[in-house]
Amino acid sequence: MTVPVGRSVLVKVPATTANLGPGFDTLGLALSLYDELTVTVREAAGAFVEVIGVGAGEVPTDESNLVVTAIAHTFRAYGQPLPGLHLVARNSIPHGRGLGSSGAAIVSGIMAAKGLLEGVVEIDAQGLLALATEMEGHPDNVAPALFGGLTIAWMTPEGPRHKKLIVHRGVSPLVCVPETTMSTALARSLQPSSVPHEDAIFNVSRSALLIAALIQSPELLLAATEDKLHQNYRASAMPETDALIRVLRTHGLPAVVSGAGPSILVLCSDPAARLVAADLVARNSDTPWQSLMLAVDFKGATVVPHPVEALA
């Protein structure tokens, strides 16, 4: 069987924030900010991409686009020929700011391929995570993008694994997004290859506490979001982020670097605290920051037939 011309799918993928302070390369959280993608099989060979919103005029619009690369990777992994494709990407997730934009693009492509290949081959949840991790290099962003909620991700000899947890309803995320960007590769290059024994113990205890805080006891979030593994080492590359986090935490607000930064994640224990946090950022920053009051996304990535196909 081959994918018929005219088949069309609609994909929706949430933004994600990884690490959450102490949970470096392990913990991730899906947020209610989304990229949407429509992919339609066309007769002409190759791929053509229209980008609306974030990345318009900046990201590639041909086969080198990361979403197309992810679709092609999935088709190849399942031994299927790649058809001609027309993509329309409506992007809302900021690029290069620690909100999982590359992971969202990869997951968008893999989910689009899953939808296009329905009835030809079936791709289960483990297959989706394996493909996404293969492309992203680590599962901490792609796991919550795929499955939603709070995810713990780890690697085994058989491949990546994950556990999804439901976040306490009192947890109210705020993301503060600057105009500047940050390279994940640069952020990683600033970390040492080894850390002191006591710092490792510190982060193990805080990571365990963070799980309890997020699913049961939000009042513990300030202590639970302390970190000694990565944020201090990266601070020199994003001094304003570091300074604002210190201000927020001094005022009792659980602020951390979102992913590789430079955005700031504040895991407030009630919605009103987000207003306080946003005001502190506005009053203490020298450059413009956008404050996004988001919810935790519990659904993760979705793919459905596009109406064009449904009505055909």
Short mmCIF file of C-alpha atoms in Angstrom, two decimals:
data_model
loop_
_atom_site.label_atom_id
_atom_site.label_comp_id
_atom_site.label_asym_id
_atom_site.label_seq_id
_atom_site.Cartn_x
_atom_site.Cartn_y
_atom_site.Cartn_z
CA MET A 1 0.00 0.00 0.00
CA THR A 2 1.08 3.57 -0.63
CA VAL A 3 -0.14 6.83 0.85
CA PRO A 4 -2.81 8.22 -1.48
CA VAL A 5 -2.52 11.67 -3.08
CA GLY A 6 -4.81 14.09 -1.27
CA ARG A 7 -4.50 12.49 2.15
CA SER A 8 -4.15 15.31 4.66
CA VAL A 9 -3.56 15.43 8.41
CA LEU A 10 -3.63 18.13 11.08
CA VAL A 11 -1.03 17.97 13.87
CA LYS A 12 -0.92 19.97 17.10
CA VAL A 13 2.13 19.89 19.38
CA PRO A 14 2.67 21.71 22.70
CA ALA A 15 5.67 23.73 23.79
CA THR A 16 7.76 22.11 26.50
CA THR A 17 10.10 23.17 29.25
CA ALA A 18 12.85 20.81 30.36
CA ASN A 19 15.03 20.34 33.44
CA LEU A 20 12.65 22.28 35.77
CA GLY A 21 15.68 23.19 37.86
CA PRO A 22 17.32 20.02 39.21
CA GLY A 23 15.94 17.45 36.75
CA PHE A 24 18.63 17.95 34.10
CA ASP A 25 18.00 15.93 30.90
CA THR A 26 15.32 13.95 32.74
CA LEU A 27 12.24 16.02 33.61
CA GLY A 28 10.00 17.84 31.16
CA LEU A 29 6.64 19.61 31.24
CA ALA A 30 4.19 20.27 28.39
CA LEU A 31 2.69 23.77 28.20
CA SER A 32 -0.43 25.24 26.58
CA LEU A 33 1.35 26.97 23.69
CA TYR A 34 1.13 25.17 20.36
CA ASP A 35 2.53 24.74 16.88
CA GLU A 36 -0.03 23.49 14.35
CA LEU A 37 0.85 21.72 11.12
CA THR A 38 -1.19 20.64 8.11
CA VAL A 39 0.46 18.12 5.78
CA THR A 40 -1.11 17.06 2.48
CA VAL A 41 0.18 14.46 0.04
CA ARG A 42 0.54 15.94 -3.46
CA GLU A 43 1.36 14.52 -6.88
CA ALA A 44 4.52 16.58 -7.43
CA ALA A 45 7.69 15.16 -5.89
CA GLY A 46 9.53 16.95 -3.11
CA ALA A 47 8.23 19.10 -0.27
CA PHE A 48 7.00 22.67 -0.10
CA VAL A 49 6.54 24.37 3.27
CA GLU A 50 4.53 27.48 4.13
CA VAL A 51 5.43 29.00 7.50
CA ILE A 52 3.00 31.32 9.30
CA GLY A 53 3.95 33.01 12.55
CA VAL A 54 7.21 32.24 14.35
CA GLY A 55 10.02 31.44 11.91
CA ALA A 56 8.31 32.88 8.82
CA GLY A 57 11.01 34.09 6.43
CA GLU A 58 13.71 32.44 8.55
CA VAL A 59 13.33 28.65 8.51
CA PRO A 60 13.81 26.58 5.32
CA THR A 61 10.76 25.92 3.17
CA ASP A 62 12.11 22.89 1.28
CA GLU A 63 13.24 19.34 2.12
CA SER A 64 15.82 20.70 4.58
CA ASN A 65 13.06 21.95 6.91
CA LEU A 66 13.28 20.06 10.23
CA VAL A 67 9.64 18.98 10.08
CA VAL A 68 10.13 17.50 6.60
CA THR A 69 13.32 15.82 7.78
CA ALA A 70 11.37 14.21 10.63
CA ILE A 71 8.63 13.00 8.26
CA ALA A 72 11.26 11.54 5.92
CA HIS A 73 13.09 9.90 8.83
CA THR A 74 9.87 8.19 9.95
CA PHE A 75 8.93 6.97 6.47
CA ARG A 76 12.47 5.63 6.01
CA ALA A 77 12.44 3.89 9.42
CA TYR A 78 9.31 1.98 8.39
CA GLY A 79 10.50 1.22 4.87
CA GLN A 80 8.00 3.48 3.10
CA PRO A 81 8.64 5.71 0.08
CA LEU A 82 8.26 9.42 0.82
CA PRO A 83 5.52 11.03 -1.29
CA GLY A 84 5.37 14.65 -2.41
CA LEU A 85 4.22 16.89 0.42
CA HIS A 86 2.68 20.30 0.99
CA LEU A 87 3.05 21.60 4.54
CA VAL A 88 1.47 24.60 6.24
CA ALA A 89 3.11 25.34 9.61
CA ARG A 90 1.41 27.77 11.98
CA ASN A 91 4.02 28.33 14.66
CA SER A 92 3.57 29.95 18.07
CA ILE A 93 6.47 28.41 20.01
CA PRO A 94 9.42 30.85 20.18
CA HIS A 95 12.65 29.59 18.59
CA GLY A 96 15.92 29.36 20.50
CA ARG A 97 14.47 30.33 23.85
CA GLY A 98 14.26 27.11 25.83
CA LEU A 99 10.67 26.13 25.01
CA GLY A 100 11.34 23.01 22.98
CA SER A 101 10.87 24.44 19.48
CA SER A 102 13.18 21.92 17.81
CA GLY A 103 11.58 19.06 19.74
CA ALA A 104 8.15 20.32 18.68
CA ALA A 105 9.24 20.41 15.03
CA ILE A 106 10.56 16.85 15.25
CA VAL A 107 7.43 15.60 17.01
CA SER A 108 5.24 17.45 14.48
CA GLY A 109 6.94 15.62 11.62
CA ILE A 110 6.79 12.21 13.29
CA MET A 111 3.13 12.62 14.21
CA ALA A 112 2.34 13.80 10.67
CA ALA A 113 4.04 10.68 9.31
CA LYS A 114 2.05 8.51 11.73
CA GLY A 115 -1.19 10.07 10.48
CA LEU A 116 -0.25 9.81 6.81
CA LEU A 117 0.79 6.16 7.24
CA GLU A 118 -2.39 5.13 9.05
CA GLY A 119 -3.64 1.91 7.47
CA VAL A 120 -0.23 1.31 5.90
CA VAL A 121 1.91 0.84 9.01
CA GLU A 122 1.12 1.43 12.69
CA ILE A 123 3.51 3.34 14.96
CA ASP A 124 3.03 2.86 18.70
CA ALA A 125 3.98 5.22 21.52
CA GLN A 126 7.35 3.59 22.09
CA GLY A 127 8.13 3.85 18.37
CA LEU A 128 7.25 7.55 18.40
CA LEU A 129 9.53 8.23 21.39
CA ALA A 130 12.40 6.24 19.89
CA LEU A 131 12.22 8.12 16.58
CA ALA A 132 11.99 11.53 18.29
CA THR A 133 14.86 10.82 20.68
CA GLU A 134 17.01 9.56 17.80
CA MET A 135 16.63 12.91 16.08
CA GLU A 136 16.68 15.21 19.14
CA GLY A 137 19.50 13.40 20.94
CA HIS A 138 17.78 13.29 24.34
CA PRO A 139 14.17 12.59 25.40
CA ASP A 140 13.48 15.31 28.01
CA ASN A 141 11.66 17.66 25.58
CA VAL A 142 10.20 15.20 23.09
CA ALA A 143 8.59 13.01 25.78
CA PRO A 144 6.27 15.74 27.15
CA ALA A 145 5.69 17.06 23.61
CA LEU A 146 4.45 13.61 22.60
CA PHE A 147 2.55 12.59 25.73
CA GLY A 148 1.74 15.78 27.65
CA GLY A 149 1.87 16.45 31.38
CA LEU A 150 4.99 16.00 33.49
CA THR A 151 7.31 13.34 32.14
CA ILE A 152 10.29 11.51 33.57
CA ALA A 153 12.47 10.23 30.72
CA TRP A 154 15.42 7.86 30.86
CA MET A 155 17.59 5.81 28.51
CA THR A 156 17.96 2.02 28.52
CA PRO A 157 19.95 -0.36 26.28
CA GLU A 158 16.65 -0.98 24.47
CA GLY A 159 16.01 2.72 23.89
CA PRO A 160 14.31 5.66 25.62
CA ARG A 161 11.54 5.20 28.16
CA HIS A 162 9.16 7.61 29.88
CA LYS A 163 6.63 7.90 32.68
CA LYS A 164 3.84 10.47 32.50
CA LEU A 165 2.54 12.06 35.70
CA ILE A 166 -0.40 14.36 36.32
CA VAL A 167 0.55 17.73 37.78
CA HIS A 168 -1.25 19.12 40.84
CA ARG A 169 -4.00 21.54 39.79
CA GLY A 170 -2.49 24.27 41.98
CA VAL A 171 0.68 24.50 39.86
CA SER A 172 0.48 27.59 37.65
CA PRO A 173 3.34 28.03 35.16
CA LEU A 174 4.59 31.42 34.02
CA VAL A 175 7.15 31.67 31.22
CA CYS A 176 9.06 34.92 30.73
CA VAL A 177 10.51 35.14 27.24
CA PRO A 178 13.26 37.63 26.28
CA GLU A 179 14.05 38.95 22.80
CA THR A 180 17.47 37.27 22.85
CA THR A 181 18.05 33.63 21.90
CA MET A 182 20.32 30.91 23.24
CA SER A 183 22.00 28.02 21.45
CA THR A 184 21.46 24.66 23.18
CA ALA A 185 24.88 23.55 21.95
CA LEU A 186 26.49 26.62 23.53
CA ALA A 187 24.63 26.09 26.80
CA ARG A 188 25.79 22.48 26.96
CA SER A 189 29.38 23.44 26.18
CA LEU A 190 29.54 25.56 29.34
CA GLN A 191 29.01 22.61 31.65
CA PRO A 192 31.90 20.62 33.13
CA SER A 193 32.29 16.91 32.38
CA SER A 194 32.12 16.11 36.10
CA VAL A 195 30.66 17.76 39.20
CA PRO A 196 31.44 17.53 42.92
CA HIS A 197 29.96 14.54 44.76
CA GLU A 198 27.98 16.77 47.12
CA ASP A 199 26.42 18.64 44.17
CA ALA A 200 25.26 15.35 42.64
CA ILE A 201 23.67 14.34 45.96
CA PHE A 202 22.07 17.80 46.24
CA ASN A 203 20.40 17.42 42.84
CA VAL A 204 19.24 13.86 43.47
CA SER A 205 17.45 15.03 46.60
CA ARG A 206 15.92 18.07 44.90
CA SER A 207 14.76 16.05 41.87
CA ALA A 208 12.98 13.57 44.12
CA LEU A 209 11.43 16.44 46.06
CA LEU A 210 10.38 18.16 42.83
CA ILE A 211 8.27 15.18 41.75
CA ALA A 212 6.46 15.27 45.09
CA ALA A 213 6.01 19.04 44.86
CA LEU A 214 4.61 18.96 41.33
CA ILE A 215 2.12 16.13 41.84
CA GLN A 216 1.17 16.53 45.50
CA SER A 217 2.73 19.44 47.46
CA PRO A 218 3.17 22.67 45.42
CA GLU A 219 4.12 24.56 48.59
CA LEU A 220 7.52 22.80 48.37
CA LEU A 221 8.33 24.10 44.88
CA LEU A 222 10.81 26.79 45.97
CA ALA A 223 13.09 24.30 47.74
CA ALA A 224 12.45 21.61 45.12
CA THR A 225 13.62 23.75 42.18
CA GLU A 226 17.14 24.39 43.56
CA ASP A 227 19.91 23.20 41.25
CA LYS A 228 23.70 22.80 41.27
CA LEU A 229 24.26 20.82 38.06
CA HIS A 230 23.74 23.23 35.17
CA GLN A 231 22.26 26.67 35.84
CA ASN A 232 25.26 28.25 37.57
CA TYR A 233 27.62 27.05 34.84
CA ARG A 234 25.43 28.59 32.12
CA ALA A 235 24.76 31.86 33.93
CA SER A 236 27.62 33.75 32.23
CA ALA A 237 25.97 33.23 28.83
CA MET A 238 22.66 34.74 29.98
CA PRO A 239 23.39 37.25 32.75
CA GLU A 240 19.99 38.96 32.70
CA THR A 241 18.22 35.61 32.99
CA ASP A 242 20.41 34.71 35.95
CA ALA A 243 19.85 38.08 37.64
CA LEU A 244 16.06 37.92 37.24
CA ILE A 245 15.92 34.36 38.58
CA ARG A 246 17.80 35.53 41.67
CA VAL A 247 15.32 38.39 42.15
CA LEU A 248 12.32 36.08 41.75
CA ARG A 249 13.68 33.45 44.13
CA THR A 250 14.55 36.12 46.71
CA HIS A 251 10.83 36.97 46.67
CA GLY A 252 9.91 33.33 47.29
CA LEU A 253 9.00 32.49 43.69
CA PRO A 254 10.22 29.12 42.25
CA ALA A 255 12.04 30.44 39.16
CA VAL A 256 14.40 28.38 36.99
CA VAL A 257 15.92 28.50 33.53
CA SER A 258 13.50 27.03 30.99
CA GLY A 259 15.40 24.32 29.13
CA ALA A 260 18.67 25.72 27.78
CA GLY A 261 17.33 29.27 28.26
CA PRO A 262 17.26 32.17 28.10
CA SER A 263 13.54 32.06 29.02
CA ILE A 264 12.56 31.82 32.68
CA LEU A 265 10.05 29.32 34.03
CA VAL A 266 8.24 30.20 37.27
CA LEU A 267 6.33 27.29 38.80
CA CYS A 268 3.89 29.24 40.95
CA SER A 269 1.74 27.45 43.51
CA ASP A 270 -1.26 29.70 42.79
CA PRO A 271 -2.36 31.81 39.79
CA ALA A 272 -2.10 35.15 41.65
CA ALA A 273 1.63 34.65 42.22
CA ARG A 274 2.15 34.79 38.46
CA LEU A 275 1.09 38.44 38.42
CA VAL A 276 3.64 39.21 41.12
CA ALA A 277 6.35 37.37 39.18
CA ALA A 278 5.53 39.10 35.88
CA ASP A 279 5.62 42.50 37.63
CA LEU A 280 9.01 41.74 39.20
CA VAL A 281 10.46 40.79 35.82
CA ALA A 282 9.08 43.96 34.20
CA ARG A 283 10.46 46.20 36.96
CA ASN A 284 13.90 44.58 37.16
CA SER A 285 14.76 44.00 33.49
CA ASP A 286 16.65 46.32 31.16
CA THR A 287 15.21 44.73 28.01
CA PRO A 288 11.67 43.69 26.93
CA TRP A 289 10.37 40.37 28.29
CA GLN A 290 7.07 38.75 27.35
CA SER A 291 5.23 37.06 30.23
CA LEU A 292 3.12 34.06 29.17
CA MET A 293 0.63 32.74 31.72
CA LEU A 294 0.21 29.17 30.57
CA ALA A 295 -1.44 25.97 31.75
CA VAL A 296 0.04 22.51 31.86
CA ASP A 297 -0.91 20.62 28.70
CA PHE A 298 -2.11 17.14 29.68
CA LYS A 299 -2.86 15.81 26.18
CA GLY A 300 0.42 16.05 24.28
CA ALA A 301 0.71 15.85 20.50
CA THR A 302 -2.36 14.98 18.44
CA VAL A 303 -2.92 14.06 14.81
CA VAL A 304 -6.31 13.90 13.08
CA PRO A 305 -7.45 13.72 9.46
CA HIS A 306 -7.59 17.18 7.94
CA PRO A 307 -11.13 18.23 6.90
CA VAL A 308 -10.09 18.19 3.25
CA GLU A 309 -9.66 14.42 3.46
CA ALA A 310 -12.58 13.91 5.86
CA LEU A 311 -14.96 15.53 3.37
CA ALA A 312 -13.54 13.77 0.32
#
